[in-house]
Short mmCIF file of C-alpha atoms in Angstrom, two decimals:
data_model
loop_
_atom_site.label_atom_id
_atom_site.label_comp_id
_atom_site.label_asym_id
_atom_site.label_seq_id
_atom_site.Cartn_x
_atom_site.Cartn_y
_atom_site.Cartn_z
CA UNK G 1 111.02 79.79 101.11
CA UNK G 2 108.96 82.40 99.26
CA UNK G 3 110.83 85.60 98.43
CA UNK G 4 108.95 88.78 99.17
CA UNK G 5 108.65 91.72 96.78
CA UNK G 6 111.28 93.82 98.55
CA UNK G 7 114.66 95.06 97.36
CA UNK G 8 117.29 97.57 98.46
CA UNK G 9 119.87 99.25 96.26
CA UNK G 10 123.55 98.67 97.09
CA UNK G 11 126.07 101.14 95.70
CA UNK G 12 129.83 101.56 95.65
CA UNK G 13 129.28 105.31 95.23
CA UNK G 14 128.24 107.13 98.42
CA UNK G 15 125.39 109.61 98.62
CA UNK G 16 126.37 113.24 98.04
CA UNK G 17 126.11 115.40 101.12
CA UNK G 18 126.49 118.73 99.31
CA UNK G 19 124.10 121.47 98.36
CA UNK G 20 123.37 121.99 94.68
CA UNK G 21 125.45 125.17 94.62
CA UNK G 22 128.49 123.48 96.15
CA UNK G 23 128.22 120.60 93.69
CA UNK G 24 128.06 123.00 90.74
CA UNK G 25 131.09 124.91 92.02
CA UNK G 26 133.07 121.66 92.25
CA UNK G 27 132.23 120.81 88.63
CA UNK G 28 133.16 124.32 87.47
CA UNK G 29 136.55 123.98 89.16
CA UNK G 30 137.16 120.61 87.50
CA UNK G 31 135.89 121.48 83.99
CA UNK G 32 135.85 125.28 83.54
CA UNK G 33 136.35 125.25 79.76
CA UNK G 34 134.03 122.40 78.82
CA UNK G 35 130.60 123.09 77.30
CA UNK G 36 127.96 123.29 80.02
CA UNK G 37 124.84 124.61 78.29
CA UNK G 38 123.64 125.07 74.70
CA UNK G 39 120.39 126.87 73.86
CA UNK G 40 119.75 126.00 70.22
CA UNK G 41 116.81 128.37 69.71
CA UNK G 42 118.85 131.48 70.53
CA UNK G 43 122.20 130.09 69.32
CA UNK G 44 123.79 130.76 72.72
CA UNK G 45 126.27 128.55 74.57
CA UNK G 46 128.16 128.63 77.85
CA UNK G 47 131.22 126.85 79.20
CA UNK G 48 131.09 125.82 82.85
CA UNK G 49 133.06 128.93 83.82
CA UNK G 50 130.63 131.14 81.90
CA UNK G 51 127.63 129.32 83.35
CA UNK G 52 128.93 129.86 86.88
CA UNK G 53 129.48 133.56 86.18
CA UNK G 54 125.90 134.00 84.93
CA UNK G 55 124.34 131.89 87.70
CA UNK G 56 126.18 133.93 90.32
CA UNK G 57 125.07 137.18 88.66
CA UNK G 58 121.44 136.07 88.80
CA UNK G 59 121.85 134.97 92.42
CA UNK G 60 123.40 138.30 93.46
CA UNK G 61 120.74 140.22 91.54
CA UNK G 62 117.98 138.32 93.32
CA UNK G 63 119.78 138.90 96.62
CA UNK G 64 119.68 142.65 95.95
CA UNK G 65 115.91 142.34 95.51
CA UNK G 66 115.72 140.89 99.00
CA UNK G 67 115.37 137.21 98.07
CA UNK G 68 116.78 135.03 100.82
CA UNK G 69 116.80 131.56 102.27
CA UNK G 70 113.36 129.97 102.32
CA UNK G 71 111.74 132.59 100.06
CA UNK G 72 109.78 131.15 97.16
CA UNK G 73 110.82 132.13 93.64
CA UNK G 74 108.52 131.05 90.84
CA UNK G 75 109.66 130.20 87.32
CA UNK G 76 107.03 130.26 84.57
CA UNK G 77 108.63 129.67 81.22
CA UNK G 78 109.25 127.03 78.56
CA UNK G 79 112.72 125.50 78.28
CA UNK G 80 115.38 128.18 77.92
CA UNK G 81 118.80 129.00 79.32
CA UNK G 82 117.30 131.44 81.82
CA UNK G 83 115.36 128.57 83.41
CA UNK G 84 118.70 126.89 84.16
CA UNK G 85 120.22 130.09 85.55
CA UNK G 86 117.31 130.57 87.95
CA UNK G 87 117.40 126.91 89.04
CA UNK G 88 121.02 127.12 90.19
CA UNK G 89 120.87 130.74 91.39
CA UNK G 90 118.00 130.05 93.80
CA UNK G 91 119.83 126.97 95.08
CA UNK G 92 122.86 129.11 95.89
CA UNK G 93 120.68 131.48 97.90
CA UNK G 94 118.73 128.76 99.67
CA UNK G 95 115.55 130.13 98.10
CA UNK G 96 112.87 127.62 97.10
CA UNK G 97 112.30 127.37 93.36
CA UNK G 98 108.64 126.84 92.46
CA UNK G 99 108.12 125.26 89.06
CA UNK G 100 105.01 126.59 87.33
CA UNK G 101 103.49 124.54 84.53
CA UNK G 102 103.80 126.44 81.22
CA UNK G 103 100.29 125.26 80.31
CA UNK G 104 98.68 126.96 83.31
CA UNK G 105 96.13 129.68 82.82
CA UNK G 106 94.90 132.45 85.12
CA UNK G 107 92.97 130.28 87.58
CA UNK G 108 95.84 127.81 88.06
CA UNK G 109 98.51 130.52 88.17
CA UNK G 110 96.66 132.38 90.92
CA UNK G 111 96.35 129.16 92.93
CA UNK G 112 100.07 128.34 92.75
CA UNK G 113 101.23 131.89 93.48
CA UNK G 114 99.10 131.98 96.61
CA UNK G 115 99.48 128.38 97.75
CA UNK G 116 103.28 128.54 97.55
CA UNK G 117 103.47 132.13 98.75
CA UNK G 118 105.67 133.16 95.83
CA UNK G 119 107.67 136.33 96.51
CA UNK G 120 109.43 136.75 93.18
CA UNK G 121 108.23 135.47 89.82
CA UNK G 122 110.49 135.00 86.79
CA UNK G 123 108.55 134.50 83.58
CA UNK G 124 108.81 134.73 79.84
CA UNK G 125 106.53 137.53 78.53
CA UNK G 126 104.74 135.17 76.13
CA UNK G 127 105.05 131.85 74.38
CA UNK G 128 103.08 130.69 71.35
CA UNK G 129 99.48 131.82 72.06
CA UNK G 130 100.05 132.34 75.80
CA UNK G 131 100.37 135.93 76.96
CA UNK G 132 102.06 135.29 80.29
CA UNK G 133 102.57 138.99 81.05
CA UNK G 134 98.86 139.73 80.67
CA UNK G 135 97.88 136.79 82.86
CA UNK G 136 100.34 137.90 85.54
CA UNK G 137 98.88 141.43 85.46
CA UNK G 138 95.41 139.95 85.90
CA UNK G 139 96.24 137.87 88.98
CA UNK G 140 98.80 140.13 90.62
CA UNK G 141 96.28 142.16 92.66
CA UNK G 142 95.01 138.88 94.16
CA UNK G 143 98.47 137.66 95.25
CA UNK G 144 99.56 139.39 98.46
CA UNK G 145 102.97 137.72 98.71
CA UNK G 146 104.10 138.60 95.19
CA UNK G 147 106.54 141.53 95.25
CA UNK G 148 108.63 141.33 92.09
CA UNK G 149 107.92 140.09 88.56
CA UNK G 150 110.93 139.67 86.28
CA UNK G 151 110.11 139.20 82.60
CA UNK G 152 112.90 137.45 80.70
CA UNK G 153 114.37 139.64 77.98
CA UNK G 154 112.83 142.80 79.37
CA UNK G 155 114.22 145.55 81.59
CA UNK G 156 113.09 143.92 84.83
CA UNK G 157 115.23 140.86 84.07
CA UNK G 158 118.25 142.58 82.56
CA UNK G 159 118.39 144.99 85.51
CA UNK G 160 118.77 142.04 87.87
CA UNK G 161 121.49 140.52 85.68
CA UNK G 162 123.35 143.83 85.41
CA UNK G 163 123.16 144.47 89.14
CA UNK G 164 124.37 140.99 89.96
CA UNK G 165 127.21 141.06 87.44
CA UNK G 166 128.97 143.70 89.48
CA UNK G 167 128.22 142.05 92.81
CA UNK G 168 130.57 140.50 95.33
CA UNK G 169 130.66 136.73 94.86
CA UNK G 170 132.07 136.36 98.37
CA UNK G 171 128.52 137.06 99.59
CA UNK G 172 127.38 133.82 97.94
CA UNK G 173 130.16 131.84 99.59
CA UNK G 174 129.09 133.26 102.95
CA UNK G 175 125.45 132.30 102.31
CA UNK G 176 126.55 128.84 101.18
CA UNK G 177 128.03 128.16 104.61
CA UNK G 178 124.59 128.68 106.17
CA UNK G 179 122.80 126.18 103.95
CA UNK G 180 122.06 122.53 104.65
CA UNK G 181 121.61 119.79 102.05
CA UNK G 182 118.35 118.93 103.83
CA UNK G 183 116.84 122.38 103.28
CA UNK G 184 113.76 122.55 101.02
CA UNK G 185 114.90 123.87 97.66
CA UNK G 186 112.15 123.07 95.17
CA UNK G 187 108.37 122.81 95.00
CA UNK G 188 106.94 120.86 92.08
CA UNK G 189 103.21 120.76 91.60
CA UNK G 190 102.09 117.29 90.66
CA UNK G 191 100.25 117.11 87.37
CA UNK G 192 96.83 116.84 88.92
CA UNK G 193 94.27 115.62 86.39
CA UNK G 194 91.45 116.45 88.79
CA UNK G 195 91.20 119.33 91.22
CA UNK G 196 94.17 121.46 92.25
CA UNK G 197 97.66 119.93 92.22
CA UNK G 198 99.75 119.36 95.34
CA UNK G 199 103.20 120.90 95.82
CA UNK G 200 105.81 118.20 96.35
CA UNK G 201 108.57 119.83 98.42
CA UNK G 202 112.09 118.57 97.66
CA UNK G 203 115.49 119.20 99.23
CA UNK G 204 119.00 119.62 97.79
CA UNK G 205 119.67 116.08 99.06
CA UNK G 206 116.58 114.67 97.32
CA UNK G 207 117.13 115.97 93.82
CA UNK G 208 120.93 116.33 93.64
CA UNK G 209 121.43 112.69 94.56
CA UNK G 210 118.68 111.46 92.28
CA UNK G 211 120.12 113.36 89.34
CA UNK G 212 123.61 112.10 90.19
CA UNK G 213 122.63 108.43 90.38
CA UNK G 214 120.52 108.63 87.22
CA UNK G 215 123.68 109.91 85.53
CA UNK G 216 125.78 107.18 87.12
CA UNK G 217 123.54 104.47 85.70
CA UNK G 218 123.67 106.16 82.28
CA UNK G 219 127.47 106.12 82.52
CA UNK G 220 127.86 109.90 82.23
CA UNK G 221 131.15 111.79 82.39
CA UNK G 222 132.41 115.14 81.10
CA UNK G 223 132.39 113.86 77.51
CA UNK G 224 128.60 113.41 77.43
CA UNK G 225 126.16 115.79 75.78
CA UNK G 226 122.54 115.36 76.87
CA UNK G 227 119.69 116.48 74.62
CA UNK G 228 116.82 117.54 76.89
CA UNK G 229 113.53 118.08 75.02
CA UNK G 230 111.49 117.22 78.13
CA UNK G 231 110.24 120.19 80.19
CA UNK G 232 112.42 121.73 82.88
CA UNK G 233 109.18 122.35 84.77
CA UNK G 234 109.21 118.65 85.63
CA UNK G 235 111.76 116.44 87.41
CA UNK G 236 112.57 114.77 84.09
CA UNK G 237 114.09 118.00 82.80
CA UNK G 238 115.54 119.76 85.83
CA UNK G 239 116.70 116.70 87.81
CA UNK G 240 117.35 113.82 85.41
CA UNK G 241 118.51 116.33 82.80
CA UNK G 242 120.16 119.34 84.37
CA UNK G 243 121.39 117.91 87.68
CA UNK G 244 122.52 114.64 86.11
CA UNK G 245 124.58 116.73 83.67
CA UNK G 246 126.16 119.24 86.03
CA UNK G 247 127.02 116.62 88.66
CA UNK G 248 129.09 114.83 85.99
CA UNK G 249 130.49 117.77 84.01
CA UNK G 250 128.33 116.89 81.00
CA UNK G 251 126.65 119.37 78.64
CA UNK G 252 122.93 120.26 78.63
CA UNK G 253 121.54 120.79 75.11
CA UNK G 254 118.15 122.54 74.83
CA UNK G 255 116.75 121.72 71.36
CA UNK G 256 113.70 124.01 71.53
CA UNK G 257 111.47 125.80 74.05
CA UNK G 258 108.85 123.05 73.76
CA UNK G 259 109.02 119.62 72.20
CA UNK G 260 109.59 119.61 68.44
CA UNK G 261 110.55 116.29 66.87
CA UNK G 262 112.51 117.75 63.96
CA UNK G 263 114.33 120.28 66.17
CA UNK G 264 115.26 117.51 68.61
CA UNK G 265 116.71 115.28 65.90
CA UNK G 266 118.62 118.25 64.45
CA UNK G 267 120.03 119.14 67.88
CA UNK G 268 121.26 115.57 68.39
CA UNK G 269 122.96 115.58 64.99
CA UNK G 270 124.51 119.06 65.08
CA UNK G 271 125.59 119.01 68.72
CA UNK G 272 126.72 115.37 68.56
CA UNK G 273 124.62 114.44 71.56
CA UNK G 274 125.40 111.15 73.26
CA UNK G 275 122.14 110.94 75.21
CA UNK G 276 118.51 111.74 74.42
CA UNK G 277 115.55 111.97 76.77
CA UNK G 278 111.85 111.69 76.15
CA UNK G 279 108.47 110.33 77.13
CA UNK G 280 107.21 107.57 74.83
CA UNK G 281 105.06 109.93 72.75
CA UNK G 282 108.16 112.04 71.99
CA UNK G 283 110.13 109.05 70.75
CA UNK G 284 107.13 107.95 68.68
CA UNK G 285 107.01 111.40 67.07
CA UNK G 286 110.76 111.36 66.37
CA UNK G 287 110.65 107.89 64.81
CA UNK G 288 107.82 109.02 62.56
CA UNK G 289 109.29 112.44 61.73
CA UNK G 290 109.51 112.70 57.88
CA UNK G 291 113.07 114.07 58.12
CA UNK G 292 114.24 111.23 60.40
CA UNK G 293 116.55 109.58 57.87
CA UNK G 294 118.30 112.86 57.04
CA UNK G 295 119.74 113.24 60.56
CA UNK G 296 123.00 111.61 61.61
CA UNK G 297 122.26 110.12 65.03
CA UNK G 298 125.42 108.04 65.22
CA UNK G 299 126.70 109.96 68.26
CA UNK G 300 123.86 108.63 70.41
CA UNK G 301 124.84 106.05 72.99
CA UNK G 302 122.26 106.22 75.74
CA UNK G 303 119.22 108.13 76.95
CA UNK G 304 116.13 107.77 79.04
CA UNK G 305 112.55 106.90 78.22
CA UNK G 306 110.23 107.62 81.14
CA UNK G 307 107.28 109.70 82.30
CA UNK G 308 104.59 107.19 81.35
CA UNK G 309 104.50 103.48 80.47
CA UNK G 310 106.98 102.69 77.72
CA UNK G 311 105.65 100.51 74.88
CA UNK G 312 107.92 97.56 74.16
CA UNK G 313 107.78 98.02 70.38
CA UNK G 314 108.78 101.69 70.66
CA UNK G 315 111.73 100.80 72.90
CA UNK G 316 112.95 98.28 70.36
CA UNK G 317 112.82 100.86 67.55
CA UNK G 318 114.71 103.41 69.66
CA UNK G 319 117.52 100.89 70.05
CA UNK G 320 117.51 99.67 66.45
CA UNK G 321 116.79 102.85 64.45
CA UNK G 322 118.28 105.53 66.73
CA UNK G 323 121.32 103.55 67.82
CA UNK G 324 120.64 104.08 71.52
CA UNK G 325 122.10 100.72 72.53
CA UNK G 326 122.41 101.73 76.19
CA UNK G 327 119.05 103.49 76.51
CA UNK G 328 117.47 103.07 79.93
CA UNK G 329 113.96 103.04 81.28
CA UNK G 330 113.34 104.99 84.47
CA UNK G 331 110.34 104.78 86.72
CA UNK G 332 109.36 107.15 89.49
CA UNK G 333 107.19 110.09 90.48
CA UNK G 334 107.65 113.74 91.40
CA UNK G 335 107.29 112.94 95.10
CA UNK G 336 110.36 110.66 94.92
CA UNK G 337 112.70 113.12 93.19
CA UNK G 338 111.72 111.25 90.81
CA UNK G 339 113.48 107.93 90.00
CA UNK G 340 113.03 104.74 92.05
CA UNK G 341 114.00 102.07 89.50
CA UNK G 342 116.11 102.08 86.35
CA UNK G 343 117.32 99.53 83.85
CA UNK G 344 121.08 99.12 83.48
CA UNK G 345 123.17 99.21 80.32
CA UNK G 346 124.25 95.60 80.87
CA UNK G 347 120.70 94.31 81.31
CA UNK G 348 119.52 91.94 78.61
CA UNK G 349 117.53 93.46 75.75
CA UNK G 350 114.43 91.66 76.97
CA UNK G 351 114.68 93.20 80.42
CA UNK G 352 115.42 96.64 79.03
CA UNK G 353 112.38 96.60 76.77
CA UNK G 354 109.92 94.89 79.08
CA UNK G 355 110.67 96.11 82.64
CA UNK G 356 111.42 99.37 84.45
CA UNK G 357 114.55 97.81 85.89
CA UNK G 358 115.64 97.27 89.46
CA UNK G 359 115.86 99.39 92.58
CA UNK G 360 117.98 102.55 92.39
CA UNK G 361 121.15 102.93 94.49
CA UNK G 362 120.58 103.72 98.17
CA UNK G 363 116.80 103.20 97.93
CA UNK G 364 114.36 100.54 99.11
CA UNK G 365 111.29 99.36 97.22
CA UNK G 366 108.51 96.94 98.01
CA UNK G 367 105.19 95.85 96.55
CA UNK G 368 102.30 95.55 98.97
CA UNK G 369 98.71 94.42 99.05
CA UNK G 370 96.79 97.71 98.61
CA UNK G 371 94.19 96.63 101.16
CA UNK G 372 96.39 95.26 103.95
CA UNK G 373 99.74 96.96 103.32
CA UNK G 374 101.50 93.59 103.67
CA UNK G 375 104.43 92.92 101.31
CA UNK G 376 103.36 90.38 98.69
CA UNK G 377 105.39 87.43 97.35
CA UNK G 378 107.43 88.03 94.19
CA UNK G 379 105.33 87.55 91.08
CA UNK G 380 102.23 88.90 92.83
CA UNK G 381 100.80 92.29 91.79
CA UNK G 382 100.35 95.04 94.34
CA UNK G 383 101.07 98.71 95.06
CA UNK G 384 104.61 99.98 94.50
CA UNK G 385 106.16 101.74 97.50
CA UNK G 386 109.60 103.32 97.92
CA UNK G 387 111.67 104.61 100.84
CA UNK G 388 114.97 106.43 101.19
CA UNK G 389 116.78 109.70 100.52
CA UNK G 390 114.53 110.45 97.51
CA UNK G 391 111.20 110.68 99.33
CA UNK G 392 109.97 114.27 99.43
CA UNK G 393 109.86 116.35 102.59
CA UNK G 394 106.08 116.55 102.14
CA UNK G 395 103.35 118.45 100.30
CA UNK G 396 103.78 122.20 100.78
CA UNK G 397 101.40 123.42 103.50
CA UNK G 398 99.32 120.23 103.26
CA UNK G 399 100.27 117.95 106.18
CA UNK G 400 97.08 115.90 105.90
CA UNK G 401 97.76 114.97 102.29
CA UNK G 402 101.38 114.23 103.17
CA UNK G 403 100.28 111.69 105.77
CA UNK G 404 97.99 110.06 103.20
CA UNK G 405 100.95 109.48 100.87
CA UNK G 406 103.84 108.74 103.27
CA UNK G 407 103.23 106.23 106.04
CA UNK G 408 104.75 106.26 109.53
CA UNK G 409 107.72 104.17 108.36
CA UNK G 410 108.48 106.78 105.64
CA UNK G 411 107.31 104.59 102.75
CA UNK G 412 105.91 106.59 99.84
CA UNK G 413 102.78 104.91 98.49
CA UNK G 414 102.77 105.61 94.75
CA UNK G 415 99.32 104.41 93.74
CA UNK G 416 100.96 102.43 90.94
CA UNK G 417 100.37 98.71 90.46
CA UNK G 418 103.51 96.66 89.94
CA UNK G 419 104.97 93.16 89.93
CA UNK G 420 108.51 92.23 91.00
CA UNK G 421 110.05 89.09 89.48
CA UNK G 422 112.39 86.66 91.20
CA UNK G 423 115.45 88.70 90.14
CA UNK G 424 114.09 92.00 91.43
CA UNK G 425 113.00 93.44 88.07
CA UNK G 426 109.80 95.45 88.21
CA UNK G 427 106.89 95.77 85.81
CA UNK G 428 104.41 98.62 86.21
CA UNK G 429 101.00 97.21 85.33
CA UNK G 430 98.82 100.27 85.80
CA UNK G 431 97.39 102.74 88.27
CA UNK G 432 95.17 101.59 91.11
CA UNK G 433 92.69 104.28 90.09
CA UNK G 434 93.00 103.35 86.39
CA UNK G 435 91.84 99.83 87.02
CA UNK G 436 88.66 98.97 85.14
CA UNK G 437 86.18 96.60 86.75
CA UNK G 438 84.06 94.94 84.06
CA UNK G 439 81.48 92.49 85.33
CA UNK G 440 83.60 91.72 88.37
CA UNK G 441 86.80 91.23 86.36
CA UNK G 442 89.71 93.51 87.30
CA UNK G 443 91.27 94.80 84.08
CA UNK G 444 94.51 96.78 83.90
CA UNK G 445 94.58 98.98 80.77
CA UNK G 446 98.37 98.75 80.41
CA UNK G 447 98.16 95.07 79.41
CA UNK G 448 95.69 95.83 76.63
CA UNK G 449 97.62 98.89 75.45
CA UNK G 450 100.76 96.81 75.05
CA UNK G 451 98.82 94.33 72.92
CA UNK G 452 97.31 97.05 70.72
CA UNK G 453 100.81 98.28 69.86
CA UNK G 454 101.24 95.06 67.89
CA UNK G 455 98.49 96.15 65.45
CA UNK G 456 100.24 97.20 62.21
CA UNK G 457 98.18 100.39 61.80
CA UNK G 458 98.25 101.61 65.42
CA UNK G 459 100.88 104.19 66.32
CA UNK G 460 99.79 104.78 69.90
CA UNK G 461 96.96 103.51 72.09
CA UNK G 462 95.32 104.33 75.41
CA UNK G 463 92.58 102.27 77.05
CA UNK G 464 89.99 103.59 79.52
CA UNK G 465 86.84 102.38 81.22
CA UNK G 466 83.47 103.92 80.36
CA UNK G 467 80.11 103.37 82.13
CA UNK G 468 77.96 100.41 81.09
CA UNK G 469 74.51 99.30 82.28
CA UNK G 470 75.22 95.59 82.09
CA UNK G 471 78.85 95.28 83.21
CA UNK G 472 79.34 98.45 85.22
CA UNK G 473 82.23 99.42 82.96
CA UNK G 474 83.24 98.65 79.39
CA UNK G 475 86.57 99.18 77.65
CA UNK G 476 87.22 101.92 75.14
CA UNK G 477 90.43 102.30 73.12
CA UNK G 478 91.63 105.68 71.91
CA UNK G 479 94.12 105.13 69.11
CA UNK G 480 96.43 107.13 66.89
CA UNK G 481 96.95 105.58 63.47
CA UNK G 482 100.06 105.50 61.33
CA UNK G 483 100.09 107.90 58.34
CA UNK G 484 98.21 106.40 55.42
CA UNK G 485 96.44 103.73 57.48
CA UNK G 486 92.87 102.78 56.65
CA UNK G 487 90.17 103.95 59.09
CA UNK G 488 89.87 101.58 62.03
CA UNK G 489 86.45 100.48 63.24
CA UNK G 490 85.54 98.90 66.53
CA UNK G 491 84.52 95.75 64.65
CA UNK G 492 87.90 95.52 62.91
CA UNK G 493 89.78 96.00 66.18
CA UNK G 494 87.68 93.38 67.94
CA UNK G 495 88.42 90.96 65.12
CA UNK G 496 92.14 91.63 65.54
CA UNK G 497 91.90 90.95 69.29
CA UNK G 498 89.63 87.94 69.07
CA UNK G 499 91.35 84.75 70.09
CA UNK G 500 94.41 86.69 71.29
CA UNK G 501 92.92 88.48 74.28
CA UNK G 502 90.42 87.21 76.82
CA UNK G 503 86.96 88.26 75.66
CA UNK G 504 86.45 90.64 78.57
CA UNK G 505 89.70 92.48 77.71
CA UNK G 506 88.64 93.29 74.13
CA UNK G 507 87.61 96.97 73.77
CA UNK G 508 83.98 97.48 72.90
CA UNK G 509 84.54 101.02 71.61
CA UNK G 510 87.23 102.63 69.47
CA UNK G 511 87.94 106.33 69.03
CA UNK G 512 90.56 107.44 66.49
CA UNK G 513 92.36 110.71 67.36
CA UNK G 514 95.33 112.73 66.14
CA UNK G 515 96.57 113.46 69.69
CA UNK G 516 95.73 112.41 73.23
CA UNK G 517 94.90 115.00 75.88
CA UNK G 518 98.11 115.29 77.90
CA UNK G 519 99.70 117.20 80.73
CA UNK G 520 102.81 119.24 79.88
CA UNK G 521 104.96 116.47 81.34
CA UNK G 522 103.66 113.89 78.87
CA UNK G 523 101.20 112.11 81.13
CA UNK G 524 97.95 111.03 79.49
CA UNK G 525 94.89 112.74 80.97
CA UNK G 526 92.67 109.69 81.25
CA UNK G 527 90.15 111.53 83.42
CA UNK G 528 89.58 113.98 80.54
CA UNK G 529 89.43 111.11 78.02
CA UNK G 530 86.75 109.40 80.08
CA UNK G 531 84.68 112.59 80.33
CA UNK G 532 84.90 113.19 76.57
CA UNK G 533 84.10 109.54 75.86
CA UNK G 534 80.93 109.71 77.93
CA UNK G 535 79.76 112.60 75.73
CA UNK G 536 80.86 110.93 72.49
CA UNK G 537 79.04 107.68 73.33
CA UNK G 538 75.99 109.33 74.87
CA UNK G 539 76.50 107.68 78.24
CA UNK G 540 75.73 110.65 80.48
CA UNK G 541 72.63 109.04 81.97
CA UNK G 542 74.52 105.85 82.87
CA UNK G 543 77.45 107.86 84.23
CA UNK G 544 75.15 109.77 86.57
CA UNK G 545 73.69 106.60 88.06
CA UNK G 546 74.89 106.13 91.61
CA UNK G 547 76.23 102.81 92.86
CA UNK G 548 76.88 101.28 96.27
#
């Protein structure tokens, strides 16, 4: 009998039925004096008791401003302690936290403020070359719902903190009794590479449980210290980082406002972190950081690599050179809170470096034929779908787009291509929309990227399709080279691939870059790469040719 590509996740641990605020309060009661949060940039730290005091002060201050259940509160800032305070304070009020991408500019900011109907905006005044305060002033007249803007570190923010510090915490307990774990609590705008992003709306139940079970599979307890260089703006930071930590009494360590390889390695060493997170490009940067050997990383035990496909060779180096013997791979998407599969610490090395693991606890997954929707046999590629507590409530104010993503049986269709083996382990082979069709051959860039990582001079590689008169599409590789490597030509790369890849999978073009265009969450912007490549190669005329 042929086994189908379907699996469900058994678990000895039940789902949590609490709100985020109630779960935090339970942890504070159990571990009041343990470290909860460390902000390395400002040299500040909080125990769980101190964190609870500050979170409650922020919540009561927002309450005095009129923020209540269901109101949208935006947060526009890089990673900082205040981001964490606002995350938990809004949860205690039943307000909906709206994560705003730190890379947004005026046009995007205006869209999110209006689309979400943000009432109160918490923001840092500026960061690097971004003048957030000026951009807010520019869009504010165009945003009818926006009443209050609180700038971190300035009077508007400190006034809220001061007012809340003297407030009655019994008011929060009273509000807590009116909240349901199924209430919407967070809107995360998907990292749209074309057009405007969609706001994935998530509940307490969605993200608290996902953070908890990510932590369970990492083996977290109150002794763990999690270094979180990934952005809080994304699920990777605020769910897999913050909620995984607080639901287990572990400590959140913020190494820097934005990713910095040296600062991350220093934070791990100084704070004796047991876990480290990152997208593959972050781990690549850390492994190639000149100061790498000067940092004592012996405290590391586990961590998570996720956010985009994880190169096998990079995973092996993370285990061997960083000592992260129990490092896990997670796979998911914002709309599923985010994690659907994860490798386990007791998985074989081969499975931990070459798959995204098996189904998460309490979830279902299946792989279907993208055309028919029928579940395919194991070993057959198709579209990855997931169902269960983690699936979002929907896209904020966009019911039509919600129906396009979630079918009538509540399966979330991810748009990712995957294969499930006979033991239930999953490989992500690419995006349906990333697929390149060259002369009738379906080519999945991920396969070629994995091969290019074996080239001794290539540090990182991304493969895209570009227009071609003869074949419809041709392959182009964008590569980052190791320091000191000789220039790489297309001819040299083709010679390296010849005889080792099918001829139609060998890239015709090569473009050497220092960095790839990326979203703030570490996803490669292949749409932008394709547009730039068309200009670089002079293919505009071909690209404008219409096809049936």
